[in-house]
N, CA, C and O of each residue as an XYZ file, in Angstrom:
644
protein
N      -8.561    -14.949     -4.858
C      -8.063    -13.815     -5.603
C      -8.032    -14.164     -7.099
O      -7.566    -15.234     -7.491
N      -8.534    -13.248     -7.909
C      -8.542    -13.477     -9.347
C      -7.237    -12.991     -9.959
O      -6.523    -12.172     -9.380
N      -6.951    -13.503    -11.115
C      -5.718    -13.166    -11.800
C      -5.927    -12.009    -12.756
O      -6.978    -11.903    -13.388
N      -4.941    -11.148    -12.865
C      -5.038    -10.018    -13.780
C      -5.164    -10.517    -15.209
O      -4.541    -11.501    -15.607
N      -5.980     -9.816    -15.957
C      -6.113    -10.090    -17.386
C      -5.464     -8.954    -18.128
O      -5.376     -7.831    -17.631
N      -5.012     -9.258    -19.320
C      -4.352     -8.210    -20.084
C      -4.773     -8.261    -21.537
O      -5.234     -9.279    -22.054
N      -4.595     -7.119    -22.169
C      -4.777     -7.015    -23.607
C      -3.553     -6.298    -24.149
O      -3.064     -5.335    -23.559
N      -3.073     -6.784    -25.279
C      -1.918     -6.160    -25.921
C      -2.401     -5.448    -27.170
O      -3.179     -5.987    -27.958
N      -1.917     -4.215    -27.331
C      -2.344     -3.364    -28.434
C      -1.144     -2.836    -29.187
O      -0.041     -2.754    -28.646
N      -1.366     -2.483    -30.429
C      -0.413     -1.675    -31.186
C      -1.087     -0.335    -31.396
O      -2.161     -0.253    -31.992
N      -0.457      0.706    -30.907
C      -0.969      2.061    -31.088
C      -0.220      2.647    -32.274
O       0.907      3.125    -32.139
N      -0.856      2.606    -33.428
C      -0.211      2.979    -34.693
C       0.049      4.476    -34.800
O       0.963      4.903    -35.506
N      -0.759      5.277    -34.095
C      -0.649      6.727    -34.208
C      -1.273      7.374    -32.975
O      -1.776      6.689    -32.084
N      -1.231      8.696    -32.942
C      -1.783      9.438    -31.806
C      -3.282      9.200    -31.663
O      -3.806      9.213    -30.549
N      -3.979      8.983    -32.781
C      -5.422      8.723    -32.725
C      -5.715      7.427    -31.964
O      -6.685      7.359    -31.210
N      -4.888      6.407    -32.155
C      -5.076      5.145    -31.428
C      -4.803      5.345    -29.934
O      -5.508      4.790    -29.091
N      -3.790      6.132    -29.614
C      -3.504      6.446    -28.216
C      -4.673      7.210    -27.613
O      -5.063      6.959    -26.472
N      -5.227      8.132    -28.370
C      -6.374      8.914    -27.911
C      -7.579      8.003    -27.637
O      -8.252      8.163    -26.619
N      -7.853      7.063    -28.522
C      -8.974      6.135    -28.318
C      -8.774      5.309    -27.049
O      -9.709      5.102    -26.277
N      -7.546      4.841    -26.845
C      -7.241      4.068    -25.646
C      -7.478      4.918    -24.398
O      -8.170      4.484    -23.477
N      -6.917      6.113    -24.360
C      -7.065      6.971    -23.189
C      -8.511      7.329    -22.902
O      -8.941      7.298    -21.749
N      -9.261      7.666    -23.935
C     -10.676      8.004    -23.737
C     -11.464      6.812    -23.205
O     -12.351      6.975    -22.368
N     -11.141      5.612    -23.689
C     -11.818      4.418    -23.190
C     -11.505      4.187    -21.714
O     -12.393      3.842    -20.935
N     -10.254      4.376    -21.335
C      -9.882      4.238    -19.925
C     -10.598      5.297    -19.097
O     -11.208      4.982    -18.075
N     -10.525      6.555    -19.536
C     -11.155      7.643    -18.792
C     -12.645      7.441    -18.596
O     -13.177      7.760    -17.533
N     -13.322      6.922    -19.597
C     -14.764      6.694    -19.505
C     -15.112      5.673    -18.428
O     -16.211      5.702    -17.874
N     -14.186      4.777    -18.134
C     -14.415      3.721    -17.138
C     -14.019      4.121    -15.721
O     -14.447      3.483    -14.759
N     -13.210      5.166    -15.581
C     -12.656      5.488    -14.264
C     -13.708      5.993    -13.291
O     -14.649      6.698    -13.653
N     -13.509      5.603    -12.051
C     -14.336      6.042    -10.931
C     -13.417      6.581     -9.841
O     -12.216      6.312     -9.839
N     -13.985      7.332     -8.927
C     -13.205      7.785     -7.777
C     -12.638      6.554     -7.080
O     -13.341      5.566     -6.866
N     -11.372      6.627     -6.732
C     -10.701      5.523     -6.062
C      -9.853      4.670     -6.979
O      -9.059      3.856     -6.506
N     -10.006      4.841     -8.290
C      -9.214      4.058     -9.231
C      -7.807      4.624     -9.364
O      -7.597      5.835     -9.284
N      -6.851      3.730     -9.566
C      -5.466      4.104     -9.795
C      -5.012      3.460    -11.097
O      -5.159      2.255    -11.297
N      -4.455      4.292    -11.984
C      -3.874      3.822    -13.236
C      -2.374      4.062    -13.143
O      -1.929      5.186    -12.912
N      -1.602      3.002    -13.324
C      -0.153      3.087    -13.238
C       0.413      2.986    -14.651
O       0.231      1.976    -15.331
N       1.103      4.047    -15.089
C       1.674      4.098    -16.429
C       3.168      3.822    -16.383
O       3.893      4.403    -15.575
N       3.617      2.937    -17.249
C       5.037      2.597    -17.345
C       5.496      2.787    -18.785
O       4.724      2.606    -19.727
N       6.748      3.149    -18.937
C       7.329      3.299    -20.263
C       8.497      4.262    -20.202
O       8.568      5.119    -19.321
N       9.396      4.116    -21.131
C      10.558      4.995    -21.179
C      10.149      6.425    -21.527
O       8.998      6.685    -21.877
N      11.105      7.345    -21.425
C      10.871      8.720    -21.852
C      10.411      8.718    -23.310
O      10.993      8.033    -24.150
N       9.377      9.479    -23.600
C       8.872      9.577    -24.963
C       7.965      8.438    -25.387
O       7.589      8.353    -26.556
N       7.604      7.559    -24.459
C       6.749      6.425    -24.807
C       5.296      6.825    -25.012
O       4.546      6.108    -25.675
N       4.886      7.962    -24.451
C       3.516      8.430    -24.637
C       2.662      8.455    -23.389
O       1.435      8.501    -23.480
N       3.294      8.427    -22.212
C       2.543      8.404    -20.955
C       1.706      9.674    -20.760
O       0.536      9.597    -20.387
N       2.307     10.837    -21.011
C       1.570     12.089    -20.829
C       0.498     12.251    -21.911
O      -0.598     12.732    -21.624
N       0.800     11.861    -23.134
C      -0.212     11.910    -24.203
C      -1.403     11.029    -23.839
O      -2.552     11.414    -24.057
N      -1.132      9.856    -23.288
C      -2.212      8.971    -22.867
C      -3.019      9.602    -21.739
O      -4.246      9.505    -21.723
N      -2.334     10.249    -20.792
C      -3.023     10.895    -19.680
C      -3.939     12.007    -20.183
O      -5.034     12.186    -19.650
N      -3.517     12.752    -21.191
C      -4.371     13.796    -21.775
C      -5.671     13.198    -22.287
O      -6.743     13.772    -22.093
N      -5.578     12.053    -22.937
C      -6.778     11.405    -23.461
C      -7.623     10.781    -22.353
O      -8.850     10.759    -22.451
N      -6.987     10.278    -21.311
C      -7.738      9.779    -20.152
C      -8.565     10.921    -19.570
O      -9.735     10.744    -19.232
N      -7.946     12.094    -19.458
C      -8.671     13.267    -18.942
C      -9.877     13.587    -19.827
O     -10.961     13.873    -19.319
N      -9.694     13.540    -21.136
C     -10.815     13.795    -22.043
C     -11.930     12.772    -21.840
O     -13.110     13.118    -21.891
N     -11.556     11.518    -21.611
C     -12.549     10.482    -21.332
C     -13.311     10.729    -20.051
O     -14.445     10.276    -19.895
N     -12.690     11.447    -19.136
C     -13.349     11.846    -17.883
C     -14.167     13.121    -18.045
O     -14.855     13.535    -17.112
N     -14.101     13.748    -19.217
C     -14.819     15.001    -19.446
C     -14.039     16.227    -19.029
O     -14.606     17.314    -18.924
N     -12.751     16.074    -18.788
C     -11.895     17.188    -18.377
C     -11.308     17.814    -19.639
O     -10.670     17.137    -20.445
N     -11.532     19.112    -19.796
C     -11.086     19.778    -21.020
C      -9.919     20.730    -20.795
O      -9.390     21.283    -21.759
N      -9.505     20.936    -19.552
C      -8.377     21.828    -19.311
C      -7.084     21.178    -19.801
O      -7.018     19.960    -19.970
N      -6.074     21.986    -20.024
C      -4.796     21.500    -20.534
C      -4.112     20.601    -19.512
O      -4.000     20.942    -18.334
N      -3.661     19.453    -19.986
C      -2.927     18.502    -19.150
C      -1.469     18.549    -19.583
O      -1.155     18.334    -20.753
N      -0.586     18.830    -18.640
C       0.847     18.825    -18.915
C       1.525     17.904    -17.909
O       0.956     17.571    -16.869
N       2.722     17.508    -18.229
C       3.458     16.618    -17.347
C       3.763     17.316    -16.025
O       4.257     18.443    -16.018
N       3.473     16.652    -14.907
C       3.776     17.241    -13.600
C       5.176     16.892    -13.106
O       5.385     16.744    -11.902
N       6.136     16.759    -14.019
C       7.475     16.298    -13.661
C       8.079     17.095    -12.508
O       8.628     16.503    -11.579
N       7.990     18.411    -12.548
C       8.657     19.219    -11.523
C       7.768     19.543    -10.331
O       8.274     19.838     -9.248
N       6.453     19.494    -10.511
C       5.555     19.759     -9.385
C       5.053     18.466     -8.762
O       4.364     18.502     -7.742
N       5.379     17.344     -9.345
C       5.074     15.983     -8.900
C       3.603     15.611     -9.102
O       3.311     14.501     -9.545
N       2.677     16.514     -8.786
C       1.262     16.146     -8.831
C       0.405     17.354     -9.200
O       0.663     18.476     -8.765
N      -0.618     17.099    -10.011
C      -1.600     18.132    -10.365
C      -2.997     17.546    -10.231
O      -3.227     16.375    -10.532
N      -3.927     18.384     -9.773
C      -5.329     17.976     -9.669
C      -6.112     18.697    -10.756
O      -5.998     19.912    -10.920
N      -6.907     17.934    -11.494
C      -7.738     18.474    -12.568
C      -9.188     18.137    -12.252
O      -9.593     16.983    -12.393
N      -9.987     19.132    -11.822
C     -11.396     18.866    -11.499
C     -12.162     18.412    -12.744
O     -11.948     18.918    -13.845
N     -13.046     17.459    -12.543
C     -13.852     16.949    -13.639
C     -15.325     16.987    -13.310
O     -15.698     17.089    -12.141
N     -16.163     16.908    -14.318
C     -17.606     16.964    -14.089
C     -18.150     15.724    -13.377
O     -19.164     15.795    -12.683
N     -17.486     14.614    -13.550
C     -17.929     13.357    -12.936
C     -16.958     12.902    -11.865
O     -17.347     12.594    -10.738
N     -15.693     12.866    -12.232
C     -14.606     12.451    -11.338
C     -13.406     13.334    -11.642
O     -13.089     13.577    -12.806
N     -12.751     13.805    -10.616
C     -11.530     14.581    -10.824
C     -10.377     13.643    -11.139
O     -10.453     12.438    -10.897
N      -9.307     14.215    -11.683
C      -8.116     13.456    -12.030
C      -6.934     14.025    -11.263
O      -6.686     15.231    -11.296
N      -6.208     13.158    -10.576
C      -4.938     13.528     -9.969
C      -3.870     12.899    -10.844
O      -3.820     11.678    -10.992
N      -3.014     13.735    -11.426
C      -1.960     13.290    -12.344
C      -0.633     13.414    -11.605
O      -0.235     14.512    -11.215
N       0.041     12.305    -11.416
C       1.277     12.254    -10.642
C       2.410     11.769    -11.539
O       2.230     10.859    -12.349
N       3.568     12.381    -11.387
C       4.781     11.916    -12.047
C       5.733     11.484    -10.939
O       6.272     12.319    -10.213
N       5.937     10.185    -10.813
C       6.758      9.646     -9.730
C       8.225      9.519    -10.109
O       9.010      8.953     -9.347
N       8.611     10.036    -11.272
C       9.975      9.880    -11.765
C      11.018     10.396    -10.767
O      12.048      9.751    -10.569
N      10.769     11.525    -10.149
C      11.743     12.138     -9.243
C      11.585     11.702     -7.787
O      12.340     12.137     -6.918
N      10.613     10.853     -7.530
C      10.411     10.405     -6.153
C      11.410      9.307     -5.798
O      11.805      8.503     -6.642
N      11.802      9.296     -4.541
C      12.796      8.342     -4.080
C      12.240      7.002     -3.669
O      13.005      6.102     -3.322
N      10.932      6.842     -3.698
C      10.354      5.559     -3.319
C       8.919      5.706     -2.855
O       8.314      6.774     -2.946
N       8.394      4.594     -2.354
C       6.990      4.533     -1.953
C       6.657      5.506     -0.825
O       5.550      6.043     -0.788
N       7.592      5.742      0.093
C       7.307      6.655      1.197
C       7.068      8.078      0.709
O       6.192      8.772      1.224
N       7.833      8.511     -0.271
C       7.619      9.854     -0.820
C       6.285      9.933     -1.553
O       5.614     10.964     -1.514
N       5.902      8.864     -2.212
C       4.596      8.839     -2.863
C       3.484      8.876     -1.822
O       2.473      9.549     -2.019
N       3.660      8.163     -0.723
C       2.680      8.200      0.363
C       2.536      9.601      0.941
O       1.445      9.982      1.366
N       3.615     10.371      0.965
C       3.569     11.737      1.484
C       2.660     12.651      0.672
O       2.272     13.716      1.152
N       2.317     12.256     -0.546
C       1.414     13.065     -1.365
C      -0.043     12.924     -0.939
O      -0.908     13.622     -1.468
N      -0.326     12.032      0.007
C      -1.688     11.793      0.502
C      -2.655     11.399     -0.599
O      -3.787     11.881     -0.641
N      -2.215     10.534     -1.479
C      -3.077     10.088     -2.560
C      -4.312      9.367     -2.044
O      -5.370      9.425     -2.671
N      -4.190      8.687     -0.906
C      -5.356      7.997     -0.374
C      -6.475      8.968     -0.037
O      -7.647      8.601     -0.122
N      -6.145     10.198      0.342
C      -7.152     11.231      0.588
C      -7.798     11.645     -0.725
O      -9.019     11.778     -0.796
N      -6.999     11.850     -1.762
C      -7.517     12.239     -3.070
C      -8.419     11.175     -3.671
O      -9.346     11.499     -4.414
N      -8.165      9.914     -3.361
C      -8.915      8.826     -3.967
C     -10.389      8.825     -3.579
O     -11.198      8.185     -4.252
N     -10.753      9.521     -2.521
C     -12.163      9.599     -2.144
C     -12.970     10.354     -3.191
O     -14.176     10.141     -3.316
N     -12.313     11.236     -3.946
C     -13.027     12.070     -4.901
C     -12.441     12.033     -6.302
O     -12.961     12.694     -7.200
N     -11.388     11.287     -6.508
C     -10.688     11.372     -7.785
C     -10.130     10.016     -8.206
O      -9.961      9.101     -7.401
N      -9.856      9.933     -9.489
C      -9.058      8.840    -10.021
C      -7.629      9.368    -10.111
O      -7.418     10.562    -10.321
N      -6.664      8.492     -9.956
C      -5.266      8.894     -9.946
C      -4.531      8.168    -11.077
O      -4.632      6.949    -11.224
N      -3.793      8.946    -11.869
C      -2.919      8.387    -12.898
C      -1.491      8.698    -12.463
O      -1.147      9.855    -12.222
N      -0.661      7.659    -12.363
C       0.712      7.824    -11.897
C       1.676      7.380    -12.994
O       1.762      6.196    -13.318
N       2.395      8.338    -13.555
C       3.466      8.012    -14.484
C       4.666      7.557    -13.670
O       4.928      8.091    -12.593
N       5.388      6.583    -14.175
C       6.570      6.033    -13.497
C       6.198      5.425    -12.140
O       7.022      5.428    -11.225
N       4.995      4.912    -11.995
C       4.534      4.458    -10.691
C       4.620      2.968    -10.437
O       4.188      2.507     -9.380
N       5.160      2.201    -11.365
C       5.221      0.745    -11.195
C       5.996      0.389     -9.928
O       7.111      0.862     -9.706
N       5.382     -0.449     -9.113
C       6.004     -0.875     -7.862
C       5.816      0.106     -6.725
O       6.233     -0.162     -5.598
N       5.192      1.242     -7.005
C       4.984      2.276     -5.977
C       3.507      2.575     -5.744
O       3.066      2.671     -4.599
N       2.749      2.719     -6.813
C       1.388      3.264     -6.711
C       0.303      2.209     -6.580
O      -0.818      2.532     -6.187
N       0.602      0.974     -6.895
C      -0.426     -0.068     -6.862
C      -1.070     -0.202     -5.486
O      -2.233     -0.589     -5.377
N      -0.325      0.111     -4.451
C      -0.810     -0.036     -3.076
C      -2.002      0.858     -2.754
O      -2.691      0.630     -1.760
N      -2.253      1.868     -3.575
C      -3.304      2.833     -3.267
C      -4.686      2.407     -3.737
O      -5.668      3.090     -3.445
N      -4.786      1.293     -4.461
C      -6.094      0.836     -4.941
C      -6.183     -0.673     -4.809
O      -5.187     -1.387     -4.929
N      -7.370     -1.133     -4.565
C      -7.583     -2.573     -4.488
C      -7.356     -3.220     -5.855
O      -6.822     -4.326     -5.951
N      -7.770     -2.513     -6.911
C      -7.656     -3.042     -8.268
C      -6.998     -2.018     -9.188
O      -7.687     -1.402    -10.000
N      -5.691     -1.820     -9.085
C      -5.040     -0.860     -9.984
C      -5.067     -1.367    -11.431
O      -5.125     -2.569    -11.689
N      -5.023     -0.417    -12.354
C      -4.923     -0.729    -13.770
C      -3.517     -0.381    -14.205
O      -3.050      0.728    -13.946
N      -2.832     -1.302    -14.861
C      -1.460     -1.069    -15.311
C      -1.449     -0.912    -16.824
O      -2.052     -1.701    -17.552
N      -0.746      0.128    -17.284
C      -0.596      0.366    -18.717
C       0.896      0.544    -18.993
O       1.528      1.470    -18.485
N       1.445     -0.353    -19.803
C       2.860     -0.278    -20.170
C       2.966      0.081    -21.645
O       2.352     -0.557    -22.499
N       3.755      1.115    -21.931
C       3.958      1.592    -23.295
C       5.409      1.397    -23.694
O       6.322      1.638    -22.905
N       5.606      0.964    -24.912
C       6.963      0.832    -25.441
C       6.969      1.401    -26.849
O       6.239      0.943    -27.728
N       7.803      2.405    -27.042
C       7.913      3.058    -28.345
C       8.892      2.272    -29.208
O      10.037      2.035    -28.824
N       8.415      1.877    -30.378
C       9.282      1.175    -31.315
C       9.993      2.187    -32.209
O       9.672      3.375    -32.188
N      10.941      1.720    -32.978
C      11.712      2.616    -33.850
C      10.855      3.254    -34.938
O      11.222      4.302    -35.469
N       9.721      2.644    -35.279
C       8.842      3.206    -36.299
C       7.760      4.107    -35.706
O       6.796      4.442    -36.395
N       7.902      4.502    -34.452
C       6.978      5.363    -33.711
C       5.656      4.700    -33.349
O       4.783      5.348    -32.772
N       5.496      3.446    -33.669
C       4.354      2.688    -33.189
C       4.611      2.362    -31.727
O       5.745      2.082    -31.338
N       3.558      2.398    -30.916
C       3.695      2.024    -29.509
C       3.098      0.650    -29.296
O       1.963      0.389    -29.694
N       3.864     -0.227    -28.669
C       3.316     -1.475    -28.171
C       2.783     -1.173    -26.781
O       3.438     -0.497    -25.987
N       1.605     -1.674    -26.495
C       0.946     -1.325    -25.237
C       0.347     -2.579    -24.624
O      -0.281     -3.385    -25.310
N       0.550     -2.729    -23.329
C      -0.090     -3.799    -22.574
C      -0.914     -3.155    -21.472
O      -0.400     -2.372    -20.673
N      -2.187     -3.491    -21.435
C      -3.099     -3.000    -20.402
C      -3.519     -4.212    -19.587
O      -4.010     -5.197    -20.138
N      -3.326     -4.140    -18.274
C      -3.705     -5.276    -17.436
C      -4.368     -4.798    -16.157
O      -4.027     -3.760    -15.588
N      -5.328     -5.602    -15.736
C      -6.041     -5.291    -14.515
C      -6.841     -6.490    -14.045
O      -7.091     -7.425    -14.806
N      -7.232     -6.452    -12.808
C      -8.003     -7.521    -12.206
C      -9.416     -7.514    -12.785
O     -10.072     -6.472    -12.789
N      -9.892     -8.656    -13.272
C     -11.223     -8.687    -13.877
C     -12.347     -8.338    -12.904
O     -13.449     -8.005    -13.339
N     -12.092     -8.408    -11.599
C     -13.119     -8.010    -10.645
C     -13.512     -6.547    -10.843
O     -14.629     -6.155    -10.506
N     -12.606     -5.740    -11.386
C     -12.889     -4.330    -11.629
C     -12.830     -3.971    -13.113
O     -13.608     -3.132    -13.566
N     -11.936     -4.579    -13.872
C     -11.606     -4.074    -15.205
C     -12.050     -4.959    -16.361
O     -11.618     -4.720    -17.488
N     -12.879     -5.957    -16.148
C     -13.227     -6.881    -17.234
C     -13.907     -6.182    -18.408
O     -13.612     -6.508    -19.558
N     -14.804     -5.233    -18.156
C     -15.484     -4.567    -19.279
C     -14.510     -3.693    -20.066
O     -14.615     -3.610    -21.289
N     -13.565     -3.040    -19.390
C     -12.572     -2.233    -20.094
C     -11.663     -3.125    -20.937
O     -11.415     -2.829    -22.107
N     -11.170     -4.199    -20.357
C     -10.280     -5.105    -21.087
C     -11.001     -5.641    -22.327
O     -10.405     -5.714    -23.401
N     -12.267     -6.013    -22.190
C     -13.030     -6.507    -23.339
C     -13.197     -5.420    -24.393
O     -13.073     -5.700    -25.586
N     -13.474     -4.191    -23.983
C     -13.672     -3.090    -24.927
C     -12.382     -2.756    -25.665
O     -12.418     -2.395    -26.841
N     -11.249     -2.872    -24.991
C      -9.974     -2.517    -25.597
C      -9.563     -3.478    -26.707
O      -8.803     -3.106    -27.601
N     -10.051     -4.681    -26.654
C      -9.687     -5.664    -27.675
C     -10.077     -5.180    -29.071
O      -9.481     -5.612    -30.057
N     -11.054     -4.303    -29.169
C     -11.476     -3.800    -30.466
C     -10.779     -2.526    -30.901
O     -11.000     -2.070    -32.023
N      -9.949     -1.938    -30.061
C      -9.320     -0.659    -30.405
C      -8.206     -0.830    -31.435
O      -8.228     -0.181    -32.480
N      -7.263     -1.670    -31.160
C      -6.128     -1.856    -32.062
C      -5.349     -3.084    -31.616
O      -4.237     -2.958    -31.102
N      -5.915     -4.263    -31.804
C      -5.224     -5.465    -31.320
C      -3.870     -5.644    -31.993
O      -3.672     -5.294    -33.156
N      -2.964     -6.192    -31.229
C      -1.630     -6.468    -31.765
C      -1.742     -7.565    -32.818
O      -2.386     -8.593    -32.609
N      -1.113     -7.323    -33.928
C      -1.175     -8.290    -35.030
C      -0.352     -9.521    -34.737
O      -0.294    -10.434    -35.560
């Protein structure tokens, strides 16, 4: 088993978040799971909007907080956007039948740390932390068996100083 690799970024503004999301979206394939972590207001939904754009999805992406999950059809791969904040645990997440969706879609799960990784052999983890100056510190990590080209590409987006 290989060890996860990570890259740490400073997202200075929304444009940097957009570049990160588009880069992730461009790499996603059906069956991929992206797990987003961060406090309220850290930028998880903003990042998901850019991931959708990277997938070629142009419809409006909003937080699925109250509906738990939304499917956004894409020209190459569809996106299932899940907000696990209100879920009581892994069993409730399993009830969403994400494994069925993974045959045709990539899945992005906000608040999914410790719950959603089980749905993919090589999940991608993105942790966001909003600083007091509105800059986001971001750590992206994934197994190099699947994510080495993305991790390498991200090093040029906005490396942490």
